[in-house]
Amino acid sequence: KLYPIFAKKFFAYNKINQPNRNPLIYGTNGADGLKTGHTKESGYGLVGSALRNGQRVVMVLNGMISKKQRSTEARRLMDLMFREYQSYEFFQPNYPIDQANVWLGTSPTVDLILDSPLKMVLSRKERLALEISLQWLDPVPAPIRAGDEIGTLVVNLPKETLKFPLRAASDVKELGFFNRMAAAVKYLIFG
């Protein structure tokens, strides 16, 4: 609840009007904080914050030799971060990503879902190089319980590979004995 105070250009306390020393507040789109500082050992510094189109960037800048350099570099870096990096949401939790075929189950397929949303902050270069693939052994034998790990969602980035479990969205019971026999015969004859 105190966060909005950091975006104020002037603050009056005890009848004394103090200007905000944060250079980002004066002209940087979406800037709303946070704190400037200076010490002999580390020079001029800034913890800056801005919010644009639902994306927040928090920046820590230190080692500047003057207030002017702190101001110039803070604006440049903040604009660079918003220009070059973006938050991407690829998949919602519990939203079917794909379907796996089910072997000898009461349903022919089962939806595959993630535990949580797949969101990532990526540079333009990373986003262009990003590859997403799904891996599982098909068909999946019944019985299947909701939440069983069926496969893996693989995110390949230029410098790393991330893996997320793909889970069954619902239960699929095994067919009864005679229905399993009929399905097996049908598979052998028709493929």
mmCIF file of C-alpha atoms in Angstrom:
data_model
loop_
_atom_site.group_PDB
_atom_site.id
_atom_site.type_symbol
_atom_site.label_atom_id
_atom_site.label_comp_id
_atom_site.label_asym_id
_atom_site.label_seq_id
_atom_site.Cartn_x
_atom_site.Cartn_y
_atom_site.Cartn_z
ATOM 1 C CA LYS A 1 0.000 0.000 0.000
ATOM 2 C CA LEU A 2 3.028 2.309 0.298
ATOM 3 C CA TYR A 3 4.229 1.666 -3.261
ATOM 4 C CA PRO A 4 2.305 4.620 -4.824
ATOM 5 C CA ILE A 5 4.309 7.041 -2.646
ATOM 6 C CA PHE A 6 7.465 6.283 -4.648
ATOM 7 C CA ALA A 7 5.843 7.562 -7.868
ATOM 8 C CA LYS A 8 5.014 10.998 -6.455
ATOM 9 C CA LYS A 9 7.088 13.847 -7.885
ATOM 10 C CA PHE A 10 6.789 15.864 -4.678
ATOM 11 C CA PHE A 11 6.101 14.812 -1.128
ATOM 12 C CA ALA A 12 5.248 17.168 1.716
ATOM 13 C CA TYR A 13 6.184 16.152 5.239
ATOM 14 C CA ASN A 14 6.106 18.415 8.284
ATOM 15 C CA LYS A 15 5.333 21.366 5.971
ATOM 16 C CA ILE A 16 8.495 20.700 3.959
ATOM 17 C CA ASN A 17 8.057 19.925 0.249
ATOM 18 C CA GLN A 18 10.640 17.412 -0.990
ATOM 19 C CA PRO A 19 11.119 16.600 -4.699
ATOM 20 C CA ASN A 20 11.560 12.986 -5.704
ATOM 21 C CA ARG A 21 15.227 12.414 -6.620
ATOM 22 C CA ASN A 22 14.453 9.442 -8.831
ATOM 23 C CA PRO A 23 15.191 10.605 -12.414
ATOM 24 C CA LEU A 24 12.937 7.902 -13.894
ATOM 25 C CA ILE A 25 9.836 9.537 -12.410
ATOM 26 C CA TYR A 26 10.358 12.555 -14.661
ATOM 27 C CA GLY A 27 9.597 11.356 -18.170
ATOM 28 C CA THR A 28 10.163 7.586 -18.235
ATOM 29 C CA ASN A 29 6.965 5.876 -19.302
ATOM 30 C CA GLY A 30 5.424 3.815 -16.464
ATOM 31 C CA ALA A 31 8.092 4.659 -13.869
ATOM 32 C CA ASP A 32 6.833 4.314 -10.316
ATOM 33 C CA GLY A 33 9.840 3.943 -8.035
ATOM 34 C CA LEU A 34 11.913 3.264 -6.102
ATOM 35 C CA LYS A 35 15.065 4.698 -4.471
ATOM 36 C CA THR A 36 18.224 6.638 -5.266
ATOM 37 C CA GLY A 37 21.417 6.559 -3.250
ATOM 38 C CA HIS A 38 25.068 7.487 -3.063
ATOM 39 C CA THR A 39 28.040 6.243 -1.108
ATOM 40 C CA LYS A 40 31.722 6.971 -1.533
ATOM 41 C CA GLU A 41 32.511 3.298 -2.110
ATOM 42 C CA SER A 42 29.821 2.485 -4.666
ATOM 43 C CA GLY A 43 29.069 5.835 -6.302
ATOM 44 C CA TYR A 44 25.608 6.919 -7.413
ATOM 45 C CA GLY A 45 22.973 4.210 -7.561
ATOM 46 C CA LEU A 46 19.299 3.627 -8.197
ATOM 47 C CA VAL A 47 16.678 0.957 -7.698
ATOM 48 C CA GLY A 48 14.184 1.752 -10.458
ATOM 49 C CA SER A 49 10.790 0.305 -11.191
ATOM 50 C CA ALA A 50 8.348 0.719 -14.069
ATOM 51 C CA LEU A 51 5.154 -0.942 -15.251
ATOM 52 C CA ARG A 52 4.138 -1.021 -18.927
ATOM 53 C CA ASN A 53 1.358 -3.103 -20.468
ATOM 54 C CA GLY A 54 1.167 -5.362 -17.419
ATOM 55 C CA GLN A 55 4.915 -6.079 -17.372
ATOM 56 C CA ARG A 56 7.039 -4.814 -14.476
ATOM 57 C CA VAL A 57 10.781 -4.226 -14.653
ATOM 58 C CA VAL A 58 12.839 -3.666 -11.514
ATOM 59 C CA MET A 59 16.377 -2.498 -12.131
ATOM 60 C CA VAL A 60 19.354 -2.075 -9.789
ATOM 61 C CA LEU A 61 21.998 0.323 -11.040
ATOM 62 C CA ASN A 62 25.178 1.169 -9.151
ATOM 63 C CA GLY A 63 28.668 2.566 -9.656
ATOM 64 C CA MET A 64 27.740 5.727 -11.574
ATOM 65 C CA ILE A 65 30.127 8.658 -11.162
ATOM 66 C CA SER A 66 27.515 11.437 -11.167
ATOM 67 C CA LYS A 67 23.793 12.144 -10.834
ATOM 68 C CA LYS A 68 23.707 12.927 -14.541
ATOM 69 C CA GLN A 69 25.250 9.575 -15.478
ATOM 70 C CA ARG A 70 22.819 7.800 -13.111
ATOM 71 C CA SER A 71 19.884 9.553 -14.788
ATOM 72 C CA THR A 72 21.036 8.874 -18.358
ATOM 73 C CA GLU A 73 21.979 5.255 -17.750
ATOM 74 C CA ALA A 74 18.795 4.500 -15.767
ATOM 75 C CA ARG A 75 16.559 5.787 -18.575
ATOM 76 C CA ARG A 76 18.576 3.965 -21.232
ATOM 77 C CA LEU A 77 18.517 0.646 -19.387
ATOM 78 C CA MET A 78 14.826 0.846 -18.501
ATOM 79 C CA ASP A 79 13.861 1.536 -22.121
ATOM 80 C CA LEU A 80 16.219 -1.235 -23.288
ATOM 81 C CA MET A 81 14.614 -3.779 -20.955
ATOM 82 C CA PHE A 82 11.094 -2.994 -22.161
ATOM 83 C CA ARG A 83 12.177 -2.928 -25.800
ATOM 84 C CA GLU A 84 14.224 -6.139 -25.764
ATOM 85 C CA TYR A 85 12.433 -8.301 -23.168
ATOM 86 C CA GLN A 86 8.807 -9.294 -22.911
ATOM 87 C CA SER A 87 6.708 -11.580 -20.761
ATOM 88 C CA TYR A 88 5.107 -14.414 -22.753
ATOM 89 C CA GLU A 89 2.339 -16.725 -21.561
ATOM 90 C CA PHE A 90 2.352 -19.935 -23.580
ATOM 91 C CA PHE A 91 -0.087 -22.211 -21.725
ATOM 92 C CA GLN A 92 -2.683 -21.869 -18.971
ATOM 93 C CA PRO A 93 -2.873 -24.459 -16.175
ATOM 94 C CA ASN A 94 -5.516 -27.161 -16.651
ATOM 95 C CA TYR A 95 -5.945 -26.116 -20.309
ATOM 96 C CA PRO A 96 -5.553 -29.079 -22.705
ATOM 97 C CA ILE A 97 -2.277 -28.811 -24.601
ATOM 98 C CA ASP A 98 -2.734 -32.012 -26.590
ATOM 99 C CA GLN A 99 -4.409 -35.425 -26.404
ATOM 100 C CA ALA A 100 -2.782 -38.809 -25.960
ATOM 101 C CA ASN A 101 -4.324 -41.959 -27.388
ATOM 102 C CA VAL A 102 -5.401 -44.467 -24.731
ATOM 103 C CA TRP A 103 -4.914 -48.227 -25.119
ATOM 104 C CA LEU A 104 -7.800 -50.377 -23.877
ATOM 105 C CA GLY A 105 -9.481 -47.552 -21.979
ATOM 106 C CA THR A 106 -13.079 -46.431 -21.590
ATOM 107 C CA SER A 107 -12.114 -43.277 -23.507
ATOM 108 C CA PRO A 108 -10.024 -43.312 -26.704
ATOM 109 C CA THR A 109 -8.001 -40.240 -25.651
ATOM 110 C CA VAL A 110 -6.983 -38.264 -22.570
ATOM 111 C CA ASP A 111 -6.211 -34.533 -22.430
ATOM 112 C CA LEU A 112 -2.683 -33.520 -21.414
ATOM 113 C CA ILE A 113 -2.277 -30.489 -19.121
ATOM 114 C CA LEU A 114 0.413 -28.642 -17.155
ATOM 115 C CA ASP A 115 0.438 -28.141 -13.373
ATOM 116 C CA SER A 116 0.893 -24.388 -13.634
ATOM 117 C CA PRO A 117 0.917 -21.707 -16.328
ATOM 118 C CA LEU A 118 3.938 -21.631 -18.600
ATOM 119 C CA LYS A 119 5.110 -18.017 -18.516
ATOM 120 C CA MET A 120 8.570 -16.770 -19.420
ATOM 121 C CA VAL A 121 10.396 -13.468 -19.777
ATOM 122 C CA LEU A 122 12.443 -13.684 -22.957
ATOM 123 C CA SER A 123 14.541 -11.457 -25.144
ATOM 124 C CA ARG A 124 13.538 -11.047 -28.789
ATOM 125 C CA LYS A 125 16.409 -13.308 -29.812
ATOM 126 C CA GLU A 126 15.403 -16.015 -27.317
ATOM 127 C CA ARG A 127 11.766 -15.865 -28.421
ATOM 128 C CA LEU A 128 12.709 -16.332 -32.088
ATOM 129 C CA ALA A 129 14.940 -19.316 -31.237
ATOM 130 C CA LEU A 130 12.510 -20.940 -28.773
ATOM 131 C CA GLU A 131 11.202 -24.399 -29.654
ATOM 132 C CA ILE A 132 8.487 -26.256 -27.747
ATOM 133 C CA SER A 133 7.954 -29.991 -28.160
ATOM 134 C CA LEU A 134 5.781 -32.620 -26.477
ATOM 135 C CA GLN A 135 7.009 -36.118 -25.690
ATOM 136 C CA TRP A 136 5.128 -39.235 -24.524
ATOM 137 C CA LEU A 137 4.815 -42.889 -25.449
ATOM 138 C CA ASP A 138 1.628 -43.340 -27.473
ATOM 139 C CA PRO A 139 -0.772 -44.991 -26.809
ATOM 140 C CA VAL A 140 -0.943 -44.704 -23.023
ATOM 141 C CA PRO A 141 -2.218 -47.908 -21.399
ATOM 142 C CA ALA A 142 -5.340 -47.683 -19.223
ATOM 143 C CA PRO A 143 -6.074 -47.301 -16.359
ATOM 144 C CA ILE A 144 -5.067 -43.647 -16.035
ATOM 145 C CA ARG A 145 -5.724 -41.433 -13.035
ATOM 146 C CA ALA A 146 -6.136 -37.653 -13.254
ATOM 147 C CA GLY A 147 -2.746 -36.146 -12.413
ATOM 148 C CA ASP A 148 -0.673 -39.098 -13.650
ATOM 149 C CA GLU A 149 2.459 -37.945 -15.440
ATOM 150 C CA ILE A 150 1.979 -38.996 -19.060
ATOM 151 C CA GLY A 151 4.760 -37.125 -20.813
ATOM 152 C CA THR A 152 6.968 -34.062 -20.914
ATOM 153 C CA LEU A 153 6.749 -30.594 -22.440
ATOM 154 C CA VAL A 154 10.265 -29.547 -23.518
ATOM 155 C CA VAL A 155 11.253 -25.901 -24.035
ATOM 156 C CA ASN A 156 14.524 -25.498 -25.941
ATOM 157 C CA LEU A 157 16.196 -22.100 -25.583
ATOM 158 C CA PRO A 158 19.599 -21.085 -26.965
ATOM 159 C CA LYS A 159 21.382 -21.626 -23.622
ATOM 160 C CA GLU A 160 19.143 -24.059 -21.739
ATOM 161 C CA THR A 161 16.487 -26.740 -21.975
ATOM 162 C CA LEU A 162 13.508 -26.723 -19.607
ATOM 163 C CA LYS A 163 11.204 -29.683 -18.974
ATOM 164 C CA PHE A 164 7.687 -29.676 -17.517
ATOM 165 C CA PRO A 165 5.531 -32.722 -16.727
ATOM 166 C CA LEU A 166 2.432 -33.304 -18.850
ATOM 167 C CA ARG A 167 -0.346 -34.775 -16.724
ATOM 168 C CA ALA A 168 -3.604 -36.566 -17.442
ATOM 169 C CA ALA A 169 -6.533 -34.185 -17.073
ATOM 170 C CA SER A 170 -9.015 -36.924 -16.155
ATOM 171 C CA ASP A 171 -9.400 -40.554 -15.140
ATOM 172 C CA VAL A 172 -9.671 -43.206 -17.848
ATOM 173 C CA LYS A 173 -10.726 -46.622 -16.631
ATOM 174 C CA GLU A 174 -9.614 -49.864 -18.158
ATOM 175 C CA LEU A 175 -12.102 -51.681 -20.386
ATOM 176 C CA GLY A 176 -13.711 -54.821 -19.034
ATOM 177 C CA PHE A 177 -12.272 -58.229 -19.986
ATOM 178 C CA PHE A 178 -14.514 -58.886 -23.003
ATOM 179 C CA ASN A 179 -14.209 -55.327 -24.315
ATOM 180 C CA ARG A 180 -10.389 -55.557 -24.019
ATOM 181 C CA MET A 181 -10.431 -58.799 -26.004
ATOM 182 C CA ALA A 182 -12.638 -57.229 -28.684
ATOM 183 C CA ALA A 183 -10.407 -54.119 -28.888
ATOM 184 C CA ALA A 184 -7.255 -56.258 -29.155
ATOM 185 C CA VAL A 185 -8.769 -58.366 -31.949
ATOM 186 C CA LYS A 186 -9.966 -55.226 -33.740
ATOM 187 C CA TYR A 187 -6.433 -53.775 -33.463
ATOM 188 C CA LEU A 188 -4.841 -56.942 -34.834
ATOM 189 C CA ILE A 189 -7.228 -57.056 -37.809
ATOM 190 C CA PHE A 190 -7.576 -53.346 -38.675
ATOM 191 C CA GLY A 191 -4.509 -51.801 -37.078
#
